[in-house]
Short mmCIF file of C-alpha atoms (C1' of nucleotides) in Angstrom, two decimals:
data_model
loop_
_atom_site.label_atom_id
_atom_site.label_comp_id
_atom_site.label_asym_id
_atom_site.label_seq_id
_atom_site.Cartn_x
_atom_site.Cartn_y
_atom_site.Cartn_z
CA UNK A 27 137.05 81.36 110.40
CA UNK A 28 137.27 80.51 106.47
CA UNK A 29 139.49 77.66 107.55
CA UNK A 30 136.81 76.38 110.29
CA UNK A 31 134.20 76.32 107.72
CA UNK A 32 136.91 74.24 104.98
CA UNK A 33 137.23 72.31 107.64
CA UNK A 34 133.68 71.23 108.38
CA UNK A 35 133.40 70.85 104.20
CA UNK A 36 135.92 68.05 104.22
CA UNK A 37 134.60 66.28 107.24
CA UNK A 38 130.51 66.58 106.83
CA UNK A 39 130.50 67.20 103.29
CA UNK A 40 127.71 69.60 101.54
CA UNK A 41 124.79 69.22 103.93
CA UNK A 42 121.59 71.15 101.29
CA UNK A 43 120.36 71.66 104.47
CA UNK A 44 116.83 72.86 103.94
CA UNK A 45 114.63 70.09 102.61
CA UNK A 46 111.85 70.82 100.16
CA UNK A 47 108.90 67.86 100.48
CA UNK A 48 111.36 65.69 103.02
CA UNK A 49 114.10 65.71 100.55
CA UNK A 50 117.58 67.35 101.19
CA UNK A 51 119.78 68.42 97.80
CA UNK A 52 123.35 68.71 98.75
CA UNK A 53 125.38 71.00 96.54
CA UNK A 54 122.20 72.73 94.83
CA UNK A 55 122.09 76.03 95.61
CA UNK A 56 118.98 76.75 93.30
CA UNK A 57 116.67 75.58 95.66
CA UNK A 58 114.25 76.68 96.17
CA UNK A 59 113.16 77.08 92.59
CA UNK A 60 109.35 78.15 93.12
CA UNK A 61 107.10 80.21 95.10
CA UNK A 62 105.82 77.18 96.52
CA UNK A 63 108.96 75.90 97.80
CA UNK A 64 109.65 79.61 98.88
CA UNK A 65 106.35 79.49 100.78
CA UNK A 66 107.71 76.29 102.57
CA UNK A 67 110.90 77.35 103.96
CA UNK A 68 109.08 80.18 105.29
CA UNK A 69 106.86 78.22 107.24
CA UNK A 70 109.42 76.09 107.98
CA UNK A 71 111.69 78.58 109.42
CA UNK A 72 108.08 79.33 111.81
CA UNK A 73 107.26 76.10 112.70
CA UNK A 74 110.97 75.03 114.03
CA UNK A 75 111.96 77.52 116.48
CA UNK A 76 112.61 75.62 119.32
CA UNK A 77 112.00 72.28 118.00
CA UNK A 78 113.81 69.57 116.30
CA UNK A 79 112.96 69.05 112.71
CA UNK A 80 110.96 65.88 112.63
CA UNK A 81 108.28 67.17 114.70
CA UNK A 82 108.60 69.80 111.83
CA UNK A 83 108.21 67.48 108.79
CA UNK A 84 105.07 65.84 110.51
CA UNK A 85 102.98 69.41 110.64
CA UNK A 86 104.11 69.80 106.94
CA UNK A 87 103.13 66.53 105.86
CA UNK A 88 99.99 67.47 107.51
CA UNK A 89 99.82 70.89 105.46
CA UNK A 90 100.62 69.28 102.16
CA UNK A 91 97.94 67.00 102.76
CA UNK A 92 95.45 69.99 103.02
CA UNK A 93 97.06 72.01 100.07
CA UNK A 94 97.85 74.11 103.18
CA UNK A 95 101.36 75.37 101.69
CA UNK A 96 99.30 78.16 99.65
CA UNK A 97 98.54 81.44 100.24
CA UNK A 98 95.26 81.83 99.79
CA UNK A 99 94.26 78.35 100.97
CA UNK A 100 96.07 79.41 104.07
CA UNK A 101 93.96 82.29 104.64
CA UNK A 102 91.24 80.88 104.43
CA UNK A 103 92.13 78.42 107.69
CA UNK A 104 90.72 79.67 110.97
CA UNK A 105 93.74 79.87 113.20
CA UNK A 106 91.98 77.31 115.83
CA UNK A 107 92.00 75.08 113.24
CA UNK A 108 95.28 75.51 111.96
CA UNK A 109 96.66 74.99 115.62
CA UNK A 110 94.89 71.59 115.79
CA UNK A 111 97.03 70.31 112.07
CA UNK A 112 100.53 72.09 113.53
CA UNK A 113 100.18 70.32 116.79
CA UNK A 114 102.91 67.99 116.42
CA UNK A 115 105.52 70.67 116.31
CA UNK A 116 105.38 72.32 119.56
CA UNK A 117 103.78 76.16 120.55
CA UNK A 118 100.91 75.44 118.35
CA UNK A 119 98.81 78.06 119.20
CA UNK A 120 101.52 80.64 119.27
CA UNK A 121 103.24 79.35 115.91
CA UNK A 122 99.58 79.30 114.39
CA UNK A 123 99.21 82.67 115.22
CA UNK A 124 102.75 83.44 113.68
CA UNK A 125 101.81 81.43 110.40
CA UNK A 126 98.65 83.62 109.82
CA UNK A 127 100.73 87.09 110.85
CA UNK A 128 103.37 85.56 107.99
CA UNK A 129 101.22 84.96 105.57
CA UNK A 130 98.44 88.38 105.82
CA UNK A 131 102.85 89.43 104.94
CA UNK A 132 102.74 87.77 102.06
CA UNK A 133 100.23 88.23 100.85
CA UNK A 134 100.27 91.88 100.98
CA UNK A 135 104.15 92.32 100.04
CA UNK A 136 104.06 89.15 97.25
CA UNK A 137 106.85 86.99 97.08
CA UNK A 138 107.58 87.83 93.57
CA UNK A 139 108.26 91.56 94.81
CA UNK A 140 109.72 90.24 97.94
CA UNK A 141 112.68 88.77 95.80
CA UNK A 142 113.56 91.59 94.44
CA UNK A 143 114.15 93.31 97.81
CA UNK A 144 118.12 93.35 99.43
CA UNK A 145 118.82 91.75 102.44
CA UNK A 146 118.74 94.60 105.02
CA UNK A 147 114.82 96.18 103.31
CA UNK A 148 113.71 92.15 103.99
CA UNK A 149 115.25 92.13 107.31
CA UNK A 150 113.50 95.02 108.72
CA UNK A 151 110.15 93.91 107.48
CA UNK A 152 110.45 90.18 108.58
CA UNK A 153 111.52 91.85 112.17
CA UNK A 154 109.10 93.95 112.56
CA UNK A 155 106.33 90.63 112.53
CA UNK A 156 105.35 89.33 115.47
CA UNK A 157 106.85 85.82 115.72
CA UNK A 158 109.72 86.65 113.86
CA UNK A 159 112.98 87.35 115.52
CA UNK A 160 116.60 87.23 114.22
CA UNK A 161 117.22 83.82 113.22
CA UNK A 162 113.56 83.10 112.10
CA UNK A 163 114.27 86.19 110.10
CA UNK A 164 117.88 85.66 108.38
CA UNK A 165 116.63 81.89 108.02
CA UNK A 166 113.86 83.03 105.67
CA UNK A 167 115.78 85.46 103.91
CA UNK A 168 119.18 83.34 103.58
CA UNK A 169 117.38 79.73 102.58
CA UNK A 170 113.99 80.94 101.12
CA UNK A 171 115.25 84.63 99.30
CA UNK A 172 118.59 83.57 99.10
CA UNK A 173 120.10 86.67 99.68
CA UNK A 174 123.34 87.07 101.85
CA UNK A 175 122.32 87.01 105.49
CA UNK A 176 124.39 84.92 107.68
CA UNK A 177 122.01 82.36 110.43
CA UNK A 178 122.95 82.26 113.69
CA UNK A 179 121.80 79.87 116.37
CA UNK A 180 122.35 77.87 119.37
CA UNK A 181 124.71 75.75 117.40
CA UNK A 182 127.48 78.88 116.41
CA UNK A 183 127.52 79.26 120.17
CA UNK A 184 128.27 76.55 120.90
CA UNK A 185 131.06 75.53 118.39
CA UNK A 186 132.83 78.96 118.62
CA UNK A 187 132.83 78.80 122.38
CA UNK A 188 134.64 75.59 121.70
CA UNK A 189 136.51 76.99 118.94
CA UNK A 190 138.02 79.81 121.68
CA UNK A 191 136.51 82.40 118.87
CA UNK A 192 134.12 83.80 121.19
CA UNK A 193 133.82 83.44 125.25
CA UNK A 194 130.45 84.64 126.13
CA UNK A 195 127.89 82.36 124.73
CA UNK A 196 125.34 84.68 125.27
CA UNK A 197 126.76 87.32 123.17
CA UNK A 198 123.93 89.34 121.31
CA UNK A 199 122.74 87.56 117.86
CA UNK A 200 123.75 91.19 116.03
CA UNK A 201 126.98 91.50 117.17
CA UNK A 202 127.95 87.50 116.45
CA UNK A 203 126.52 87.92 113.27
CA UNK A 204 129.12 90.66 112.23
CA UNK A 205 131.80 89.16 113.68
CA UNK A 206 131.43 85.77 111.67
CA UNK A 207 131.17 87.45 108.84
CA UNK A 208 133.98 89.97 109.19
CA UNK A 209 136.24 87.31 109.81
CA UNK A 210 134.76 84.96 106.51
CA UNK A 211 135.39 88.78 105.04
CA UNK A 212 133.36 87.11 101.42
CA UNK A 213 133.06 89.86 99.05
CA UNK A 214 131.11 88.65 96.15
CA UNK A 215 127.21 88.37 97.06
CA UNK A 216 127.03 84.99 95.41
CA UNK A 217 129.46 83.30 97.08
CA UNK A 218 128.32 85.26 100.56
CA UNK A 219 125.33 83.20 99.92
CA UNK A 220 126.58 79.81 98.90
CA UNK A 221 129.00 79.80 101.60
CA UNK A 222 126.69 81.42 104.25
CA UNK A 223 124.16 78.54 103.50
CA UNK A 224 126.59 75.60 103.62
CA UNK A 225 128.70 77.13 107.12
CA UNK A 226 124.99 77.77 109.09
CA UNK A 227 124.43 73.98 107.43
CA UNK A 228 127.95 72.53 108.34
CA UNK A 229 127.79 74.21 112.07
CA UNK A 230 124.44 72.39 112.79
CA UNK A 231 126.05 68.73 111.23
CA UNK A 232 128.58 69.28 113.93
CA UNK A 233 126.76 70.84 116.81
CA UNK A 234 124.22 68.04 117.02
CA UNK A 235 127.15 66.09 117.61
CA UNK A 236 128.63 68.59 120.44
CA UNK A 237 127.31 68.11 124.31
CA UNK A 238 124.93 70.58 124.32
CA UNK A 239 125.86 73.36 127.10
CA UNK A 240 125.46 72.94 130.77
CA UNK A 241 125.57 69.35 130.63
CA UNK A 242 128.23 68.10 132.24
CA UNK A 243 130.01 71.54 133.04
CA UNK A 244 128.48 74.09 133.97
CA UNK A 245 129.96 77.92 133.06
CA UNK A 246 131.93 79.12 135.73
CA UNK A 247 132.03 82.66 136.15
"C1'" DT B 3 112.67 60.90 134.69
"C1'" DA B 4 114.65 64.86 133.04
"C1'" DC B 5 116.38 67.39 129.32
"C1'" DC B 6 116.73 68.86 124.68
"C1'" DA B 7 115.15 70.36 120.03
"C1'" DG B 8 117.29 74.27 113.49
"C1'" DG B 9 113.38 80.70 119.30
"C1'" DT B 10 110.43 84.45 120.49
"C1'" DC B 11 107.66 87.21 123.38
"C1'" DC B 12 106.50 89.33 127.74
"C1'" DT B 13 107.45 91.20 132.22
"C1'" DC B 14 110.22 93.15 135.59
"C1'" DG B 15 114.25 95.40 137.53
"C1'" DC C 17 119.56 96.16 128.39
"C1'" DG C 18 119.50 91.29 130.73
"C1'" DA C 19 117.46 87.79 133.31
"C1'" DG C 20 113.63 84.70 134.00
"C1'" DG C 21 109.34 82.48 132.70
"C1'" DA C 22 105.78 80.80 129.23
"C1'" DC C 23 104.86 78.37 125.28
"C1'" DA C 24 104.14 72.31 123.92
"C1'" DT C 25 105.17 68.03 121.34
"C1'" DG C 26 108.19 64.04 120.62
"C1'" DG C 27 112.71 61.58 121.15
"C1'" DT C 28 116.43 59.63 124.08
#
DNA sequence: TACCAGGTCCTCG
DNA sequence: CGAGGACATGGT
């Protein structure tokens, strides 16, 4: 698995794949560096489930624009209204609804006291919001908390289906999880972070570039 | 024209 | 549990 992930390194390079304001820093792994930039990932992470990342940047853009990427200011937004600025991402009344769940969260828990949490306390409260599920979940607390969580999404599937790691794309997100990282078997936290970050990052480089499933060939049973 | 995109929830067996 | 449908815009 460690050898995969070398692999993708030398091809794709560092990706720093979550942009802060549009821009991407490959090789930084301090980002983000404020509660601001925290804030975005998060809503990030919300706004892109099931859609592809430009439609993202436009809502954002649109958010900036209204100071939106703020707590308070955010509370303040009636959710109809907050639909209307998301549209162009996709599930805008549903991911409005999610944004203003996320943020009564953090408002509540603070971000400040939020860092100082481990990976499996953050986990369990991210899961239990509604709009959150795994990957929304280990995506916040991986690229906003930076804490050790690895991301999996359609992506892994795919590539360790093609790999011959796994055979059953479906497999459940928990037990994929654990098997990627038992067999990248990290030990120091640090590094479990850096390297989690970059593989998640490397893996989507490469799956955009993989046929997507069921085109083509279809699983045979 | 269809299908896909940095998923999740709900309902029904 | 797992399968199947709903949610919605924008790009190819």
């Amino acid at each position: 698995m460690y050898h995969l992930y070398e692999n993708l390194l030398s091809t794709h390079g560092p990706q720093g794949w979550w942009p802060i304001k549009g821009k991407y820093y490959p090789n930084d792994y301090s980002i983000p560096r404020t509660d601001e930039e925290v804030l975005e990932i998060i809503i990030g992470a919300i706004l892109t489930q099931n859609t592809a990342w430009k439609n993202v940047e436009k809502a954002l853009d649109r958010l900036y624009d209204r100071k939106l990427i703020d707590i308070d200011n955010m509370l303040k937004m009636p959710e109809k209204k907050l639909a209307r600025l998301i549209k162009p991402a996709g599930y805008f009344n549903q991911k409005a609804k999610k944004l203003k769940i996320m943020i009564q969260f953090l408002k509540k828990e603070k971000i400040t006291e939020l860092k100082k949490q481990n990976e499996k306390e953050l986990r369990q409260k991210l899961l239990s919001l509604w709009g959150v599920g795994p990957e929304t979940a280990d995506s916040i607390i991986l690229y906003a908390f930076k804490k050790p969580m690895f991301v999996v999404d359609v992506y892994t599937r795919r590539l360790l289906k093609k790999e011959g790691v796994i055979t059953d794309e479906k497999m459940p997100y928990d037990a994929l999880q654990k098997l990627i990282t038992d067999q990248l078997n990290i030990q120091d936290d640090n590094e479990r972070v850096k390297i989690y970050n970059e593989f998640h990052a490397l893996i989507v480089a490469k799956g955009k570039n993989l046929t997507p499933a069921g085109a083509g060939r279809r699983a045979t049973p």
